[in-house]
Coordinates of C-alpha atoms in Angstrom, one line a residue:
M1048 CA -10.5 -8.1 12.5
I1049 CA -13.5 -6.0 13.3
K1050 CA -16.3 -6.9 10.9
E1051 CA -19.3 -4.9 10.0
A1052 CA -22.7 -6.5 10.5
D1053 CA -23.3 -7.0 6.8
G1054 CA -20.1 -9.0 6.5
K1055 CA -18.2 -6.5 4.4
R1056 CA -14.5 -5.7 4.9
A1057 CA -14.3 -3.5 8.0
S1058 CA -12.8 0.0 8.4
I1059 CA -10.9 -1.2 11.5
L1060 CA -8.5 -4.1 11.0
F1061 CA -6.4 -6.0 13.5
A1062 CA -3.4 -7.9 12.0
C1063 CA -1.7 -10.8 13.8
Y1064 CA 1.0 -13.1 12.4
V1065 CA 3.2 -15.6 14.1
Q1066 CA 5.5 -16.0 11.1
T1067 CA 7.2 -13.6 8.7
S1068 CA 4.4 -12.5 6.3
R1069 CA 5.3 -11.3 2.8
E1070 CA 2.1 -9.7 1.6
G1071 CA 3.1 -8.8 -1.9
E1072 CA 1.4 -5.6 -2.9
Q1073 CA -1.7 -3.7 -2.0
F1074 CA -3.6 -0.7 -3.4
I1075 CA -4.5 1.9 -0.7
P1076 CA -7.7 3.7 -2.0
E1077 CA -8.3 5.6 1.3
H1078 CA -6.1 7.2 4.0
V1079 CA -5.1 4.7 6.7
F1080 CA -4.1 5.5 10.3
S1081 CA -2.0 2.6 11.5
Y1082 CA -0.2 1.5 14.7
T1083 CA 2.2 -1.3 15.4
L1084 CA 1.5 -3.1 18.7
A1085 CA 4.2 -5.8 18.4
G1086 CA 6.9 -6.8 15.9
R1087 CA 8.2 -4.7 13.1
S1088 CA 7.5 -4.2 9.4
E1089 CA 9.2 -3.0 6.2
V1090 CA 7.0 -1.0 3.8
F1091 CA 8.0 -0.2 0.2
L1092 CA 6.4 2.6 -1.7
G1093 CA 7.9 3.1 -5.1
N1094 CA 11.7 3.2 -4.5
R1095 CA 11.4 4.2 -0.9
R1096 CA 11.7 1.9 2.1
Y1097 CA 10.1 2.6 5.5
L1098 CA 10.8 0.7 8.7
F1099 CA 8.2 0.6 11.5
K1100 CA 8.5 -1.0 15.0
A1101 CA 6.3 -1.5 18.0
G1102 CA 4.9 1.8 19.2
D1103 CA 5.0 3.6 15.8
F1104 CA 2.1 5.6 14.5
R1105 CA 1.8 6.6 10.8
L1106 CA -0.7 7.8 8.2
F1107 CA -0.7 6.2 4.8
R1108 CA -1.9 8.6 2.1
R1109 CA -4.7 7.3 -0.3
N1110 CA -4.3 6.3 -3.9
Q1111 CA -0.9 4.6 -3.8
L1112 CA 0.7 1.2 -4.2
V1113 CA 2.5 -0.4 -1.3
R1114 CA 4.4 -3.6 -0.6
Y1115 CA 5.2 -4.8 2.9
V1116 CA 6.8 -7.5 5.0
K1117 CA 5.8 -8.1 8.6
F1118 CA 8.2 -9.6 11.1
P1119 CA 6.9 -11.0 14.5
P1120 CA 9.2 -10.5 17.5
P1121 CA 11.1 -13.6 18.7
G1122 CA 8.7 -16.1 20.2
G1123 CA 5.8 -13.7 19.7
E1124 CA 3.2 -12.4 17.2
Y1125 CA 3.3 -9.4 14.9
Q1126 CA 0.3 -7.2 15.8
S1127 CA -1.0 -4.0 14.3
V1128 CA -4.2 -2.0 14.1
S1129 CA -5.3 0.0 11.0
V1130 CA -8.2 2.4 10.6
T1131 CA -9.4 3.3 7.1
L1132 CA -10.5 6.9 6.9
D1133 CA -13.0 6.8 4.0
Q1134 CA -13.9 10.0 2.1
K1135 CA -17.5 9.9 3.2
I1136 CA -16.6 10.2 6.8
L1137 CA -14.0 12.8 6.1
R1138 CA -16.4 14.9 4.1
S1139 CA -18.8 14.9 7.0
L1140 CA -16.1 16.5 9.1
N1141 CA -15.1 19.0 6.5
T1142 CA -17.7 21.6 7.5
G1143 CA -16.0 24.9 8.3
H1144 CA -12.6 24.0 6.9
T1145 CA -11.1 25.9 4.0
A1146 CA -10.1 24.1 0.9
P1147 CA -6.7 22.5 1.2
S1148 CA -3.8 24.0 -0.5
R1149 CA -1.6 21.9 -2.9
G1150 CA 1.8 21.0 -1.6
F1151 CA 2.2 19.5 1.8
H1152 CA 0.4 16.2 1.1
R1153 CA 2.8 15.5 -1.8
A1154 CA 5.9 15.6 0.4
E1155 CA 5.5 12.0 1.9
N1156 CA 3.5 9.0 1.0
V1157 CA 3.7 7.8 4.6
I1158 CA 3.6 10.4 7.3
R1159 CA 5.2 9.4 10.6
L1160 CA 3.2 10.6 13.6
K1161 CA 4.6 11.6 17.0
P1162 CA 3.1 9.4 19.7
N1163 CA 0.8 11.2 22.2
S1164 CA -1.8 10.2 24.9
L1165 CA -4.8 10.7 22.6
F1166 CA -3.4 8.2 20.1
T1167 CA -2.5 5.7 22.8
N1168 CA -5.9 6.0 24.5
Y1169 CA -7.7 5.7 21.2
V1170 CA -5.9 2.4 20.4
D1171 CA -6.6 1.1 23.9
S1172 CA -10.3 1.9 23.3
L1173 CA -10.4 -0.5 20.3
T1174 CA -9.3 -3.5 22.4
P1175 CA -12.8 -4.6 23.6
Y1176 CA -14.0 -4.6 19.9
I1177 CA -11.0 -6.5 18.6
N1178 CA -11.4 -9.2 21.3
R1179 CA -15.2 -9.7 21.2
P1180 CA -16.3 -12.7 19.1
N1181 CA -19.4 -11.2 17.6
D1182 CA -19.8 -8.7 14.8
I1183 CA -20.3 -5.1 15.8
N1184 CA -22.8 -2.6 14.6
K1185 CA -21.7 -0.6 11.5
A1186 CA -22.8 2.7 13.1
L1187 CA -20.4 2.1 16.1
T1188 CA -17.5 1.4 13.7
T1189 CA -18.3 4.6 11.9
L1190 CA -18.1 6.6 15.2
K1191 CA -14.7 5.0 16.0
V1192 CA -13.4 5.9 12.5
K1193 CA -14.7 9.5 12.9
E1194 CA -13.0 9.7 16.3
A1195 CA -9.7 8.7 14.8
A1196 CA -10.0 11.4 12.1
M1197 CA -10.8 14.0 14.7
I1198 CA -7.9 13.0 16.9
L1199 CA -5.5 13.3 13.9
L1200 CA -6.8 16.8 13.1
E1201 CA -6.6 17.9 16.7
T1202 CA -3.0 16.7 17.2
N1203 CA -1.7 17.5 13.7
P1204 CA -3.6 20.5 12.3
S1205 CA -1.4 20.4 9.1
L1206 CA -3.1 17.1 8.2
T1207 CA -6.1 19.2 7.1
E1208 CA -4.3 19.5 3.8
V1209 CA -4.1 15.7 3.5
L1210 CA -7.4 14.5 4.9
F1211 CA -9.6 17.1 3.2
D1212 CA -8.0 16.8 -0.3
F1213 CA -10.7 14.9 -2.2
S1214 CA -9.2 15.4 -5.7
E1215 CA -8.5 12.6 -8.0
P1216 CA -4.9 11.8 -9.2
G1217 CA -3.7 14.3 -11.8
K1218 CA -1.8 13.5 -15.0
I1219 CA 1.8 12.8 -14.1
D1220 CA 5.1 11.8 -15.7
L1221 CA 4.3 8.3 -17.1
E1222 CA 7.8 7.2 -17.6
A1223 CA 9.0 8.1 -14.2
Y1224 CA 6.0 6.5 -12.5
M1225 CA 6.2 3.2 -14.3
N1226 CA 9.9 2.9 -13.8
E1227 CA 9.3 3.4 -10.1
N1228 CA 6.2 1.2 -9.7
Y1229 CA 6.5 -1.6 -12.3
K1230 CA 6.9 -4.3 -9.7
Y1231 CA 3.3 -4.0 -8.5
N1232 CA 1.1 -6.6 -10.0
V1233 CA -2.1 -4.6 -10.5
D1234 CA -4.4 -4.2 -13.4
L1235 CA -3.5 -1.7 -16.2
S1236 CA -6.7 0.2 -15.3
R1237 CA -5.1 0.9 -11.8
Y1238 CA -1.9 2.2 -13.4
A1239 CA -4.1 4.4 -15.6
Y1240 CA -6.0 5.8 -12.7
L1241 CA -2.9 6.5 -10.6
T1242 CA -1.2 8.3 -13.5
G1243 CA -4.3 10.5 -14.1
R1244 CA -5.4 8.9 -17.4
S1245 CA -8.3 6.9 -18.9
L1246 CA -7.3 3.3 -19.8
A1247 CA -7.3 4.1 -23.5
T1248 CA -5.1 7.2 -23.0
F1249 CA -2.8 5.3 -20.7
K1250 CA -2.2 2.6 -23.4
R1251 CA -1.8 5.2 -26.1
D1252 CA 0.7 7.3 -24.1
F1253 CA 2.5 4.2 -23.0
E1254 CA 3.1 2.8 -26.5
R1255 CA 4.2 6.2 -27.8
L1256 CA 6.7 6.5 -24.9
F1257 CA 8.0 2.9 -24.6
R1258 CA 7.4 1.6 -28.2
T1259 CA 5.7 -1.5 -26.9
S1260 CA 2.5 -2.5 -25.1
P1261 CA 2.2 -2.0 -21.3
S1262 CA 1.8 -5.8 -20.7
R1263 CA 4.9 -6.7 -22.7
W1264 CA 7.0 -4.0 -21.1
L1265 CA 6.0 -5.0 -17.6
Q1266 CA 6.8 -8.6 -18.1
Q1267 CA 10.1 -7.9 -19.7
K1268 CA 11.1 -5.5 -17.0
R1269 CA 10.1 -7.9 -14.2
L1270 CA 11.9 -10.9 -15.8
S1271 CA 15.0 -8.8 -16.3
D1272 CA 15.1 -8.0 -12.6
A1273 CA 14.4 -11.7 -11.7
Y1274 CA 17.3 -12.8 -14.0
Y1275 CA 19.7 -10.5 -12.2
M1276 CA 18.6 -11.5 -8.7
I1277 CA 18.9 -15.2 -9.5
K1278 CA 22.0 -15.1 -11.6
E1279 CA 24.0 -12.5 -9.8
K1280 CA 22.7 -12.7 -6.2
G1281 CA 22.1 -16.4 -6.1
L1282 CA 18.5 -16.1 -5.0
K1283 CA 15.8 -18.8 -5.6
S1284 CA 12.7 -18.4 -7.8
S1285 CA 10.6 -18.7 -4.7
D1286 CA 12.5 -15.7 -3.2
V1287 CA 12.0 -13.4 -6.1
Y1288 CA 8.8 -14.0 -8.0
L1289 CA 6.6 -12.0 -5.7
E1290 CA 9.2 -9.2 -5.3
V1291 CA 9.4 -8.6 -9.0
G1292 CA 5.7 -8.6 -9.6
F1293 CA 4.5 -12.1 -10.3
K1294 CA 1.6 -13.6 -8.3
D1295 CA 2.1 -17.2 -9.2
L1296 CA 5.4 -19.2 -9.1
S1297 CA 4.4 -21.5 -12.0
H1298 CA 3.5 -18.6 -14.2
F1299 CA 6.8 -16.9 -13.4
S1300 CA 8.8 -20.1 -14.2
F1301 CA 7.0 -20.5 -17.5
A1302 CA 7.5 -16.9 -18.6
F1303 CA 11.1 -17.0 -17.5
K1304 CA 11.9 -20.1 -19.5
K1305 CA 10.1 -18.7 -22.5
A1306 CA 12.2 -15.5 -22.3
Y1307 CA 15.6 -17.0 -21.5
G1308 CA 15.4 -20.6 -22.8
I1309 CA 16.2 -22.0 -19.3
S1310 CA 14.2 -22.5 -16.2
P1311 CA 15.1 -20.2 -13.3
S1312 CA 15.9 -23.1 -11.0
K1313 CA 18.7 -24.1 -13.4
L1314 CA 20.2 -20.7 -13.8
N1315 CA 22.5 -20.8 -10.8

């Protein structure tokens, strides 16, 4: 990982795993330019599944929830580099560009990018910083992030509509969104933001639509999925609790037994 001098989470991250890594879920607040150096990964956004292998470049759009599993190659390490394109840097590059139209950026949550020499040379240029033991200057990190954004715009001009769209999430179909994203264990305030609502409006709209509270509905929905996966597919609690949206195995087991009168380990 490249760390900034003040110790904050950096904009350029190097990931390395020697074992399969199930990361659960993650909220992506900013666009992320990412490249896989070794291994492969499965990425889940809503009901869609994306597969990436070594040599793949992609751009993750901001303001979305994602789950992923990272697989190292046989006898090796999973390795990837990710560059967060924060809005402050993108706004500094926006001079002279017209306001983005609405449409293109809604087509895909993850945009696959065709490899080219500029991408490859850019990733190679990060190697000295990844390998150096000491923290690097924040100003230098900012320059590297800005370089990544400029390369993306140079090689894929249509990304102007993505990178320079600084609008907040608009109000969307709550029922469709929740049925697609209920497995993400995030705060209700995050669900509210991503569906274009204040927390109070989100709760009010949710209870009017589902006739129950968001917390109760989420737990029932996740437990129902877990019951099916354990009973019908023969999976273990340890295999499903993260996938259905629980962060803690003991909490999952307690909630499951309270709902169904039997511990999940005794179901199959």
